[in-house]
Amino acid sequence: MRCISCGATPDSAGQDFRCTACGDLLEFFFPGWTFDSPAFDPAALKSLWLNRRTSHGALDQSGVWRFRELLPHIPEEHVITLREGNTPLYHLPQCARATGVENLHAKHQGMNPTASFKDTGMTFAASSARQGKFRWVACASTGNTSASMAAYAARGNMHSLVLIPEGKISWGKLSQSLDYGALTCQLRTDFDGCVRILNDLVRQKPVCLLNSVNPYRIEGQKTAAIELLEQLAWAPPDHIIVPGGNLGNSSAIGKALLEMRGLKLISRLPKLSIIQAQGANPFYRCVREFGGKKLEPMTADTLATAIRIGNPASWKKALRVLQATGGEVEQVTEVEIAAAKAEIGADGIGCEPASAVTLAGLKKLRKSGFVKAGDAVVLILTGHLLKDPDFTIKFHRGELFAGTPAEIAATHAKSLQRAPVVLDADLGAVIAALDAAEKDSEIQT
Ligand code: F0G
């Protein structure tokens, strides 16, 4: 491990995974991997990974551990896996038409075992906690990290402590951590407040911190990018677009891209762009207002509760990969997020609100000319549609923005709303509804 700021290389990490010299974050680095002297034969690696897809071994069936050559070593006896990864890459035909980008795909990380991208990092970090013989693991979360951690802790016979902001995470996510047996504490604060308490806690109690400041999380999450490139037959897309919250995911995907190029697994880098909600945009402001020189924490607010984060821990890592790949940052409004979510749903895919910032951001990047019509674009959808059904139902019923300042702006998303129709149990009424819907769809096409 190495500190991202001062370059110190401690033999082992402290409880808070921060550099003891300067307090910044740590990362794994692999000294043997350089562009001029690849440690591995790229063709041999690609065929090894492909062959593992026919294996029945637990590690080979995981879309994370299948790529273990690019990860730090953890002995198999410690591995906790739920066969995470292996997520689909979908073409989005309707979204493609709406954005004018024909070659538009979504890598759906919501198709992981606990229905979010967190599982790819969690299998790795939870396994390292088990290797370290921890009885307890802990995280602060907006709901997905906690669901994932609780599941992996349960599978690995460890106890888990979850700190979540009271009233600000979706029921779907909360219910997961309860069922997986976590000690779930709803704190009367926001996500950033939960992080502060947790940081103090890990200095006093022997618990393993499983937030994405834990560099093992980042290593596991790298595999989403490796798997994506494999699915694209190692032909890099022009753009990869991710939501930005605590900024662990963008850091991980960017790290994987840089490492893959270093190992000659790919010949050029896709541009990695990061999209934030306008009400939770500290990284957007860091780049656009402060030229990347500083990040000013803020009080975050957005209905996309997964990314309701005002003081992202991994902003320096994310900035580095944004600059190295030539990506952009964007911010999108609440209405833009809701509309984009419904459009992804209308392609038969669906996702949770935080994931939909990617499509909303793509529209802006198209408008600014950063993304061209002929470009190949991949959106990373981070969570499953069913994570936050409240948001979806309120949107389709027209209740999401009622009585809020966004009410007028929301009228342009009306055509995307499909409110349920309440009818008497009467065949004639159902046929009338069907005929009316058919007429509507004829008008629209
Ligand atoms: N999308 C979803 C669905 C998320 O749950 C998160 C983060 C993000 C995007 C942002 O990813 O933090 O790596 O930039 N959720 C965390 C949690 C914070 O606690 O579940 P990031």
XYZ file of N, CA, C and O in Angstrom, residues 126-195:
280
model
N -14.423 -7.660 2.595
C -14.906 -8.525 3.682
C -13.982 -9.739 3.827
O -13.704 -10.190 4.940
N -13.484 -10.239 2.701
C -12.548 -11.369 2.772
C -11.264 -10.953 3.481
O -10.703 -11.725 4.274
N -10.814 -9.729 3.217
C -9.589 -9.284 3.894
C -9.845 -9.098 5.389
O -8.958 -9.340 6.209
N -11.071 -8.689 5.755
C -11.405 -8.568 7.189
C -11.390 -9.949 7.844
O -10.926 -10.115 8.975
N -11.893 -10.926 7.113
C -11.881 -12.288 7.679
C -10.452 -12.799 7.802
O -10.084 -13.424 8.799
N -9.652 -12.486 6.793
C -8.237 -12.872 6.863
C -7.581 -12.217 8.082
O -6.753 -12.828 8.747
N -7.993 -10.986 8.383
C -7.447 -10.265 9.544
C -8.076 -10.694 10.862
O -7.807 -10.069 11.890
N -8.948 -11.708 10.818
C -9.585 -12.299 12.006
C -10.457 -11.303 12.787
O -10.573 -11.371 14.013
N -11.071 -10.365 12.089
C -11.984 -9.429 12.748
C -13.297 -10.132 13.101
O -13.815 -10.918 12.315
N -13.845 -9.839 14.275
C -15.179 -10.320 14.647
C -16.250 -9.370 14.126
O -17.350 -9.770 13.802
N -15.901 -8.071 14.080
C -16.856 -7.047 13.680
C -16.361 -6.281 12.455
O -15.185 -5.929 12.372
N -17.298 -5.995 11.549
C -17.031 -5.062 10.456
C -18.057 -3.934 10.573
O -19.131 -4.122 11.160
N -17.726 -2.764 10.023
C -18.629 -1.620 10.185
C -18.533 -0.681 9.001
O -17.500 -0.614 8.324
N -19.636 0.032 8.757
C -19.603 1.077 7.725
C -20.623 2.161 8.042
O -21.595 1.926 8.760
N -20.371 3.342 7.475
C -21.392 4.385 7.379
C -21.923 4.286 5.968
O -21.158 3.987 5.051
N -23.226 4.532 5.795
C -23.752 4.253 4.465
C -25.009 5.050 4.149
O -25.762 5.435 5.044
N -25.222 5.246 2.834
C -26.521 5.743 2.378
C -27.427 4.562 2.019
O -28.475 4.758 1.418
N -27.010 3.359 2.325
C -27.899 2.203 2.226
C -27.400 1.013 1.424
O -27.699 -0.132 1.761
N -26.630 1.272 0.374
C -26.170 0.137 -0.438
C -24.928 -0.534 0.136
O -24.842 -1.767 0.178
N -23.983 0.276 0.591
C -22.796 -0.318 1.222
C -23.227 -1.165 2.410
O -22.726 -2.279 2.621
N -24.168 -0.642 3.193
C -24.588 -1.351 4.403
C -25.284 -2.671 4.051
O -25.046 -3.705 4.692
N -26.132 -2.651 3.015
C -26.805 -3.886 2.606
C -25.773 -4.924 2.184
O -25.825 -6.090 2.585
N -24.814 -4.468 1.404
C -23.797 -5.386 0.897
C -22.915 -5.911 2.038
O -22.683 -7.117 2.162
N -22.456 -4.981 2.879
C -21.585 -5.400 3.982
C -22.276 -6.405 4.891
O -21.686 -7.414 5.304
N -23.550 -6.124 5.193
C -24.279 -7.024 6.094
C -24.371 -8.428 5.499
O -24.213 -9.436 6.199
N -24.593 -8.502 4.191
C -24.701 -9.814 3.540
C -23.372 -10.567 3.597
O -23.322 -11.743 3.985
N -22.292 -9.888 3.237
C -20.993 -10.570 3.205
C -20.501 -10.921 4.605
O -19.871 -11.956 4.817
N -20.808 -10.048 5.575
C -20.429 -10.367 6.956
C -21.159 -11.623 7.408
O -20.563 -12.533 7.997
N -22.456 -11.689 7.094
C -23.243 -12.860 7.500
C -22.669 -14.130 6.876
O -22.511 -15.155 7.543
N -22.318 -14.053 5.589
C -21.764 -15.231 4.900
C -20.411 -15.627 5.482
O -20.029 -16.794 5.436
N -19.692 -14.621 6.006
C -18.354 -14.893 6.523
C -18.320 -15.072 8.029
O -17.249 -15.043 8.632
N -19.501 -15.232 8.643
C -19.575 -15.408 10.104
C -18.951 -14.274 10.894
O -18.274 -14.499 11.895
N -19.179 -13.053 10.408
C -18.724 -11.894 11.172
C -19.949 -11.066 11.556
O -20.999 -11.150 10.923
N -19.805 -10.265 12.607
C -20.885 -9.347 12.988
C -20.716 -8.043 12.221
O -19.594 -7.643 11.922
N -21.846 -7.372 11.966
C -21.714 -6.109 11.234
C -22.473 -4.989 11.929
O -23.569 -5.181 12.457
N -21.842 -3.813 11.910
C -22.426 -2.594 12.485
C -22.638 -1.584 11.368
O -21.699 -1.222 10.654
N -23.890 -1.148 11.258
C -24.271 -0.237 10.186
C -24.653 1.118 10.781
O -25.482 1.172 11.690
N -24.065 2.197 10.291
C -24.488 3.548 10.683
C -25.110 4.222 9.467
O -24.430 4.435 8.452
N -26.402 4.531 9.575
C -27.094 5.165 8.438
C -27.831 6.412 8.923
O -28.238 6.492 10.084
N -27.993 7.385 8.033
C -28.720 8.602 8.425
C -30.209 8.304 8.572
O -30.814 7.740 7.664
N -30.769 8.668 9.697
C -32.178 8.340 9.936
C -33.090 9.044 8.928
O -32.945 10.238 8.674
N -33.999 8.276 8.350
C -35.001 8.850 7.454
C -34.483 9.228 6.078
O -35.223 9.761 5.268
N -33.217 8.942 5.808
C -32.680 9.404 4.521
C -32.146 8.269 3.672
O -31.319 8.480 2.785
N -32.569 7.042 3.972
C -32.240 5.953 3.050
C -33.533 5.221 2.703
O -34.518 5.301 3.436
N -33.508 4.524 1.594
C -34.741 3.869 1.132
C -35.032 2.633 1.986
O -34.120 2.001 2.534
N -36.314 2.291 2.070
C -36.719 1.125 2.864
C -36.117 -0.166 2.316
O -35.805 -1.081 3.065
N -36.024 -0.232 1.015
C -35.478 -1.457 0.404
C -34.095 -1.764 0.967
O -33.784 -2.901 1.337
N -33.281 -0.730 1.050
C -31.900 -0.916 1.516
C -31.861 -1.207 3.022
O -31.114 -2.068 3.485
N -32.684 -0.465 3.756
C -32.729 -0.685 5.206
C -33.172 -2.120 5.498
O -32.584 -2.819 6.332
N -34.175 -2.581 4.770
C -34.694 -3.924 5.040
C -33.631 -4.986 4.785
O -33.575 -6.008 5.473
N -32.765 -4.742 3.816
C -31.700 -5.720 3.558
C -30.776 -5.881 4.756
O -30.483 -6.998 5.184
N -30.315 -4.763 5.317
C -29.343 -4.910 6.413
C -30.002 -5.556 7.636
O -29.349 -6.273 8.400
N -31.323 -5.332 7.806
C -32.014 -5.996 8.927
C -32.041 -7.506 8.699
O -31.719 -8.299 9.586
N -32.448 -7.897 7.491
C -32.573 -9.324 7.217
C -31.226 -10.046 7.281
O -31.148 -11.194 7.707
N -30.173 -9.359 6.867
C -28.844 -9.993 6.901
C -28.239 -9.950 8.305
O -27.104 -10.366 8.514
N -28.992 -9.396 9.248
C -28.594 -9.540 10.650
C -27.645 -8.499 11.189
O -27.001 -8.716 12.225
N -27.550 -7.335 10.535
C -26.628 -6.304 11.030
C -27.196 -5.615 12.267
O -28.414 -5.542 12.445
N -26.295 -5.097 13.107
C -26.712 -4.131 14.129
C -26.845 -2.805 13.397
O -25.852 -2.219 12.948
N -28.097 -2.363 13.201
C -28.363 -1.213 12.336
C -28.712 0.002 13.177
O -29.731 -0.004 13.868
N -27.859 1.026 13.134
C -28.097 2.237 13.925
C -28.471 3.371 12.985
O -27.679 3.759 12.122
N -29.687 3.884 13.181
C -30.132 5.040 12.399
C -29.768 6.284 13.180
O -30.404 6.597 14.189
N -28.757 7.002 12.729
C -28.288 8.172 13.480
C -29.003 9.443 13.012
O -29.243 9.608 11.806
N -29.298 10.304 13.988
C -29.979 11.566 13.633
C -28.967 12.550 13.065
O -28.563 13.516 13.713
N -28.516 12.270 11.860
C -27.549 13.105 11.152
C -27.610 12.718 9.686
O -28.477 11.941 9.286
N -26.672 13.252 8.884
C -26.604 12.826 7.484
C -25.470 11.815 7.308
O -24.811 11.422 8.277
N -25.225 11.403 6.046
C -24.167 10.422 5.787
C -22.828 10.908 6.321
O -22.080 10.157 6.953
N -22.532 12.185 6.067
C -21.228 12.706 6.480
C -21.071 12.675 8.007
O -19.982 12.427 8.523
N -22.187 12.886 8.719
C -22.174 12.764 10.182
C -21.917 11.326 10.609
O -21.191 11.066 11.584
N -22.490 10.383 9.900
C -22.262 8.957 10.209
C -20.784 8.601 10.017
O -20.195 7.858 10.811
N -20.179 9.144 8.959
C -18.758 8.867 8.692
C -17.900 9.381 9.844
O -16.977 8.691 10.314
